[in-house]
C-alpha cells in the first residue's frame, strides 16, 4: 500500500497534535495571550512566509504539468499574504526587519534543504506545512478579535480546498515513490510537525519581539 497523507496523520497522531494545538492558539481563543507574544509570532511568521514562498517556487519547478495550476494559485495567494502581513505589522508598529529566531531559522533551513529532495517529498512537506495552519487555526473554534482575520486566513473554505488539493497532489506523487523516497517523505512530515510545535513555542520563549 503506498504512503498517503492520511496514513501519515494516522501513524503519527501525537506528533501532529503537538503541531496543531498549543497554548498560543488556545490563548488567542481565550483572550489570554499577551500582545507581545502575538507580535513575536507575527514578525517571525512574516519572515517564515517569505522563505516559504521561495520554497513553493521550487516545488513548482519540480512539479509535473498537472500540478502547475494549483501551485500557481497558491503562489498568487502568497503574494496577497505577504502584503497582508506587512499591513498587520504596520498596524501594530512592528519592525519586520528583524533577525530570525533560531526556530524560524531552522525551519527556513529545512525548507531550503527540500530543494534537492525528490518531488514526492517536496509535495508531502508542502501539504503538511499548509495543513498544520489550516487545522491549527480552526481547532480552537471561532477566534475573537483581534484574531478573527488570522484564523480566517488559514481556516477559510477556499484555503481548506487548497490544502485538500495539495494532499491529492502529494498522494499522486507518492503513489509511484520508491520505499526510500517514502521514508524520506515520512521524515519530512515528522520534521514539519516538530518545527510547527517549536514555532508556536517561540512566542513564549521570547516575549518582546518588535516592541
Ligand atoms: C510556521 N507554518 C508556519 N507559518 C505559516 N504561515 C504556515 C505554516 C502556513 O503557511
mmCIF file of C-alpha atoms and ligand atoms in Angstrom:
data_model
loop_
_atom_site.group_PDB
_atom_site.id
_atom_site.type_symbol
_atom_site.label_atom_id
_atom_site.label_comp_id
_atom_site.label_asym_id
_atom_site.label_seq_id
_atom_site.Cartn_x
_atom_site.Cartn_y
_atom_site.Cartn_z
ATOM 1 C CA UNK A 1 0.000 0.000 0.000
ATOM 2 C CA UNK A 2 1.515 3.359 -0.958
ATOM 3 C CA UNK A 3 2.143 6.056 1.609
ATOM 4 C CA UNK A 4 -0.541 8.771 1.737
ATOM 5 C CA UNK A 5 -1.075 11.996 3.652
ATOM 6 C CA UNK A 6 -3.907 10.338 5.569
ATOM 7 C CA UNK A 7 -1.741 7.378 6.581
ATOM 8 C CA UNK A 8 0.964 9.749 7.843
ATOM 9 C CA UNK A 9 -1.590 11.507 10.061
ATOM 10 C CA UNK A 10 -2.930 8.181 11.321
ATOM 11 C CA UNK A 11 0.532 6.814 12.072
ATOM 12 C CA UNK A 12 1.708 9.913 13.992
ATOM 13 C CA UNK A 13 -1.256 11.382 15.893
ATOM 14 C CA UNK A 14 0.775 12.700 18.845
ATOM 15 C CA UNK A 15 3.343 14.498 16.699
ATOM 16 C CA UNK A 16 0.535 16.048 14.655
ATOM 17 C CA UNK A 17 -1.422 17.102 17.714
ATOM 18 C CA UNK A 18 1.655 18.907 19.045
ATOM 19 C CA UNK A 19 1.982 20.687 15.698
ATOM 20 C CA UNK A 20 -1.615 21.925 15.681
ATOM 21 C CA UNK A 21 -2.592 22.554 19.300
ATOM 22 C CA UNK A 22 -0.643 24.883 21.545
ATOM 23 C CA UNK A 23 -1.193 27.410 24.370
ATOM 24 C CA UNK A 24 -0.521 30.099 21.740
ATOM 25 C CA UNK A 25 -3.665 29.135 19.831
ATOM 26 C CA UNK A 26 -5.798 28.462 22.910
ATOM 27 C CA UNK A 27 -4.528 31.792 24.289
ATOM 28 C CA UNK A 28 -5.773 33.567 21.153
ATOM 29 C CA UNK A 29 -9.107 31.832 21.603
ATOM 30 C CA UNK A 30 -9.470 32.666 25.307
ATOM 31 C CA UNK A 31 -8.009 36.174 25.024
ATOM 32 C CA UNK A 32 -5.214 35.411 27.492
ATOM 33 C CA UNK A 33 -2.341 35.647 25.007
ATOM 34 C CA UNK A 34 -0.186 38.725 25.614
ATOM 35 C CA UNK A 35 0.066 41.061 22.652
ATOM 36 C CA UNK A 36 3.885 40.917 22.812
ATOM 37 C CA UNK A 37 3.653 37.140 22.375
ATOM 38 C CA UNK A 38 1.340 37.542 19.413
ATOM 39 C CA UNK A 39 3.651 40.156 17.911
ATOM 40 C CA UNK A 40 6.643 37.823 18.225
ATOM 41 C CA UNK A 41 4.751 35.223 16.230
ATOM 42 C CA UNK A 42 3.561 37.784 13.670
ATOM 43 C CA UNK A 43 7.030 39.074 12.827
ATOM 44 C CA UNK A 44 8.620 35.620 12.717
ATOM 45 C CA UNK A 45 5.761 34.227 10.628
ATOM 46 C CA UNK A 46 6.206 37.017 8.081
ATOM 47 C CA UNK A 47 9.866 36.024 7.797
ATOM 48 C CA UNK A 48 8.796 32.381 7.564
ATOM 49 C CA UNK A 49 6.270 33.078 4.793
ATOM 50 C CA UNK A 50 8.893 34.916 2.727
ATOM 51 C CA UNK A 51 11.113 31.801 2.843
ATOM 52 C CA UNK A 52 8.093 29.537 2.345
ATOM 53 C CA UNK A 53 7.129 31.452 -0.820
ATOM 54 C CA UNK A 54 10.571 30.679 -2.247
ATOM 55 C CA UNK A 55 10.069 27.030 -1.312
ATOM 56 C CA UNK A 56 6.734 26.891 -3.161
ATOM 57 C CA UNK A 57 8.527 28.372 -6.168
ATOM 58 C CA UNK A 58 10.980 25.477 -6.033
ATOM 59 C CA UNK A 59 8.159 22.932 -5.643
ATOM 60 C CA UNK A 60 6.553 24.429 -8.748
ATOM 61 C CA UNK A 61 9.834 24.000 -10.611
ATOM 62 C CA UNK A 62 9.865 20.277 -9.735
ATOM 63 C CA UNK A 63 6.138 19.626 -10.266
ATOM 64 C CA UNK A 64 4.511 17.611 -13.065
ATOM 65 C CA UNK A 65 2.456 19.581 -15.590
ATOM 66 C CA UNK A 66 -0.914 18.819 -13.992
ATOM 67 C CA UNK A 67 0.188 20.307 -10.645
ATOM 68 C CA UNK A 68 1.264 23.672 -12.075
ATOM 69 C CA UNK A 69 -2.150 25.321 -11.954
ATOM 70 C CA UNK A 70 -2.797 24.580 -8.276
ATOM 71 C CA UNK A 71 0.680 25.675 -7.216
ATOM 72 C CA UNK A 72 0.389 28.923 -9.170
ATOM 73 C CA UNK A 73 -2.866 29.642 -7.331
ATOM 74 C CA UNK A 74 -1.013 29.035 -4.068
ATOM 75 C CA UNK A 75 1.732 31.442 -5.084
ATOM 76 C CA UNK A 76 -0.894 34.050 -6.005
ATOM 77 C CA UNK A 77 -2.398 33.747 -2.521
ATOM 78 C CA UNK A 78 1.075 34.120 -1.005
ATOM 79 C CA UNK A 79 1.591 37.405 -2.857
ATOM 80 C CA UNK A 80 -1.530 38.705 -1.108
ATOM 81 C CA UNK A 81 -0.465 37.156 2.187
ATOM 82 C CA UNK A 82 2.922 38.896 2.253
ATOM 83 C CA UNK A 83 1.242 42.279 1.682
ATOM 84 C CA UNK A 84 -1.299 41.451 4.385
ATOM 85 C CA UNK A 85 1.479 40.610 6.865
ATOM 86 C CA UNK A 86 3.100 43.971 6.110
ATOM 87 C CA UNK A 87 -0.207 45.738 6.773
ATOM 88 C CA UNK A 88 -0.769 43.840 10.047
ATOM 89 C CA UNK A 89 2.761 44.654 11.203
ATOM 90 C CA UNK A 90 2.308 48.327 10.332
ATOM 91 C CA UNK A 91 -0.964 48.467 12.338
ATOM 92 C CA UNK A 92 0.982 47.184 15.326
ATOM 93 C CA UNK A 93 4.066 49.335 14.648
ATOM 94 C CA UNK A 94 6.232 46.220 14.350
ATOM 95 C CA UNK A 95 9.596 46.252 12.640
ATOM 96 C CA UNK A 96 9.751 43.434 10.087
ATOM 97 C CA UNK A 97 13.477 43.901 9.570
ATOM 98 C CA UNK A 98 14.249 41.646 12.493
ATOM 99 C CA UNK A 99 16.673 38.726 12.912
ATOM 100 C CA UNK A 100 15.211 35.247 12.581
ATOM 101 C CA UNK A 101 14.771 33.418 15.886
ATOM 102 C CA UNK A 102 16.635 30.076 15.902
ATOM 103 C CA UNK A 103 13.438 28.034 15.381
ATOM 104 C CA UNK A 104 12.437 30.163 12.397
ATOM 105 C CA UNK A 105 15.992 29.823 11.083
ATOM 106 C CA UNK A 106 15.858 26.010 11.412
ATOM 107 C CA UNK A 107 12.513 25.941 9.620
ATOM 108 C CA UNK A 108 13.858 28.085 6.766
ATOM 109 C CA UNK A 109 16.932 25.852 6.511
ATOM 110 C CA UNK A 110 14.708 22.774 6.346
ATOM 111 C CA UNK A 111 12.651 24.339 3.546
ATOM 112 C CA UNK A 112 15.824 25.255 1.652
ATOM 113 C CA UNK A 113 17.080 21.673 2.042
ATOM 114 C CA UNK A 114 13.973 20.362 0.253
ATOM 115 C CA UNK A 115 15.282 21.874 -2.993
ATOM 116 C CA UNK A 116 17.269 18.686 -3.679
ATOM 117 C CA UNK A 117 14.558 16.294 -2.410
ATOM 118 C CA UNK A 118 12.502 14.188 -4.844
ATOM 119 C CA UNK A 119 9.168 15.783 -5.805
ATOM 120 C CA UNK A 120 7.014 13.414 -3.680
ATOM 121 C CA UNK A 121 8.967 14.568 -0.609
ATOM 122 C CA UNK A 122 8.560 18.240 -1.538
ATOM 123 C CA UNK A 123 4.828 17.782 -2.175
ATOM 124 C CA UNK A 124 4.345 15.995 1.155
ATOM 125 C CA UNK A 125 6.189 18.722 3.068
ATOM 126 C CA UNK A 126 4.220 21.460 1.310
ATOM 127 C CA UNK A 127 0.911 19.811 2.193
ATOM 128 C CA UNK A 128 1.986 19.278 5.835
ATOM 129 C CA UNK A 129 3.073 22.914 6.247
ATOM 130 C CA UNK A 130 -0.238 24.257 4.948
ATOM 131 C CA UNK A 131 -2.394 21.659 6.693
ATOM 132 C CA UNK A 132 -0.746 22.475 10.045
ATOM 133 C CA UNK A 133 -2.042 26.055 9.883
ATOM 134 C CA UNK A 134 -5.353 25.072 8.304
ATOM 135 C CA UNK A 135 -6.030 22.810 11.297
ATOM 136 C CA UNK A 136 -4.247 24.772 13.992
ATOM 137 C CA UNK A 137 -6.206 27.964 13.442
ATOM 138 C CA UNK A 138 -9.555 26.147 13.198
ATOM 139 C CA UNK A 139 -9.334 23.646 16.055
ATOM 140 C CA UNK A 140 -9.890 26.120 18.944
ATOM 141 C CA UNK A 141 -13.237 27.220 17.442
ATOM 142 C CA UNK A 142 -14.255 30.758 16.420
ATOM 143 C CA UNK A 143 -11.481 33.230 17.276
ATOM 144 C CA UNK A 144 -12.363 36.518 18.972
ATOM 145 C CA UNK A 145 -10.990 39.859 17.819
ATOM 146 C CA UNK A 146 -8.299 40.822 17.015
ATOM 147 C CA UNK A 147 -7.524 37.265 15.916
ATOM 148 C CA UNK A 148 -10.587 36.560 13.752
ATOM 149 C CA UNK A 149 -8.905 37.504 10.481
ATOM 150 C CA UNK A 150 -5.834 35.435 11.356
ATOM 151 C CA UNK A 151 -7.944 32.326 11.957
ATOM 152 C CA UNK A 152 -9.909 33.046 8.796
ATOM 153 C CA UNK A 153 -6.801 33.390 6.623
ATOM 154 C CA UNK A 154 -5.835 29.757 7.195
ATOM 155 C CA UNK A 155 -9.223 28.359 8.139
ATOM 156 C CA UNK A 156 -11.423 29.709 5.334
ATOM 157 C CA UNK A 157 -13.150 27.203 2.995
ATOM 158 C CA UNK A 158 -11.062 28.238 -0.034
ATOM 159 C CA UNK A 159 -7.836 27.578 1.845
ATOM 160 C CA UNK A 160 -9.226 24.272 3.121
ATOM 161 C CA UNK A 161 -9.919 23.266 -0.507
ATOM 162 C CA UNK A 162 -6.386 24.283 -1.482
ATOM 163 C CA UNK A 163 -4.951 22.090 1.282
ATOM 164 C CA UNK A 164 -7.096 19.180 0.032
ATOM 165 C CA UNK A 165 -5.661 19.708 -3.445
ATOM 166 C CA UNK A 166 -2.130 19.680 -2.003
ATOM 167 C CA UNK A 167 -2.909 16.365 -0.271
ATOM 168 C CA UNK A 168 -4.232 14.884 -3.535
ATOM 169 C CA UNK A 169 -1.103 16.052 -5.364
ATOM 170 C CA UNK A 170 1.195 14.623 -2.696
ATOM 171 C CA UNK A 171 -0.730 11.327 -2.725
ATOM 172 C CA UNK A 172 -0.455 11.155 -6.524
ATOM 173 C CA UNK A 173 3.292 11.734 -6.348
ATOM 174 C CA UNK A 174 3.723 9.219 -3.512
ATOM 175 C CA UNK A 175 1.758 6.567 -5.417
ATOM 176 C CA UNK A 176 4.786 5.724 -7.541
ATOM 177 C CA UNK A 177 7.510 6.563 -4.996
ATOM 178 C CA UNK A 178 10.174 4.008 -4.039
ATOM 179 C CA UNK A 179 10.435 2.812 -0.416
ATOM 180 C CA UNK A 180 13.445 5.104 0.003
ATOM 181 C CA UNK A 181 11.514 8.145 -1.183
ATOM 182 C CA UNK A 182 8.571 7.110 1.024
ATOM 183 C CA UNK A 183 10.899 7.049 4.025
ATOM 184 C CA UNK A 184 12.176 10.500 3.109
ATOM 185 C CA UNK A 185 8.608 11.816 2.813
ATOM 186 C CA UNK A 186 7.731 10.427 6.227
ATOM 187 C CA UNK A 187 10.833 12.040 7.743
ATOM 188 C CA UNK A 188 9.899 15.380 6.142
ATOM 189 C CA UNK A 189 6.354 15.118 7.555
ATOM 190 C CA UNK A 190 7.720 14.464 11.051
ATOM 191 C CA UNK A 191 10.211 17.321 10.750
ATOM 192 C CA UNK A 192 7.397 19.696 9.759
ATOM 193 C CA UNK A 193 5.361 18.538 12.770
ATOM 194 C CA UNK A 194 8.314 19.129 15.093
ATOM 195 C CA UNK A 195 9.106 22.562 13.643
ATOM 196 C CA UNK A 196 5.455 23.647 13.801
ATOM 197 C CA UNK A 197 5.286 22.803 17.522
ATOM 198 C CA UNK A 198 8.528 24.695 18.132
ATOM 199 C CA UNK A 199 7.299 27.669 16.105
ATOM 200 C CA UNK A 200 4.290 28.192 18.397
ATOM 201 C CA UNK A 201 6.554 27.857 21.395
ATOM 202 C CA UNK A 202 8.830 30.625 20.082
ATOM 203 C CA UNK A 203 6.296 33.251 21.126
ATOM 204 C CA UNK A 204 6.622 32.116 24.736
ATOM 205 C CA UNK A 205 10.405 31.791 24.858
ATOM 206 C CA UNK A 206 10.856 35.432 23.901
ATOM 207 C CA UNK A 207 8.153 37.924 24.614
ATOM 208 C CA UNK A 208 9.451 41.252 23.399
ATOM 209 C CA UNK A 209 9.867 40.923 19.653
ATOM 210 C CA UNK A 210 9.383 44.241 17.903
ATOM 211 C CA UNK A 211 8.193 46.163 20.940
HETATM 212 C C1 LIG B 1 5.099 28.386 10.809
HETATM 213 N N1 LIG B 1 3.655 27.227 9.237
HETATM 214 C C2 LIG B 1 4.083 28.396 9.724
HETATM 215 N N2 LIG B 1 3.630 29.549 9.256
HETATM 216 C C3 LIG B 1 2.709 29.568 8.259
HETATM 217 N N3 LIG B 1 2.257 30.764 7.802
HETATM 218 C C4 LIG B 1 2.225 28.359 7.734
HETATM 219 C C5 LIG B 1 2.738 27.188 8.258
HETATM 220 C C6 LIG B 1 1.163 28.290 6.664
HETATM 221 O O1 LIG B 1 1.558 28.862 5.523
#
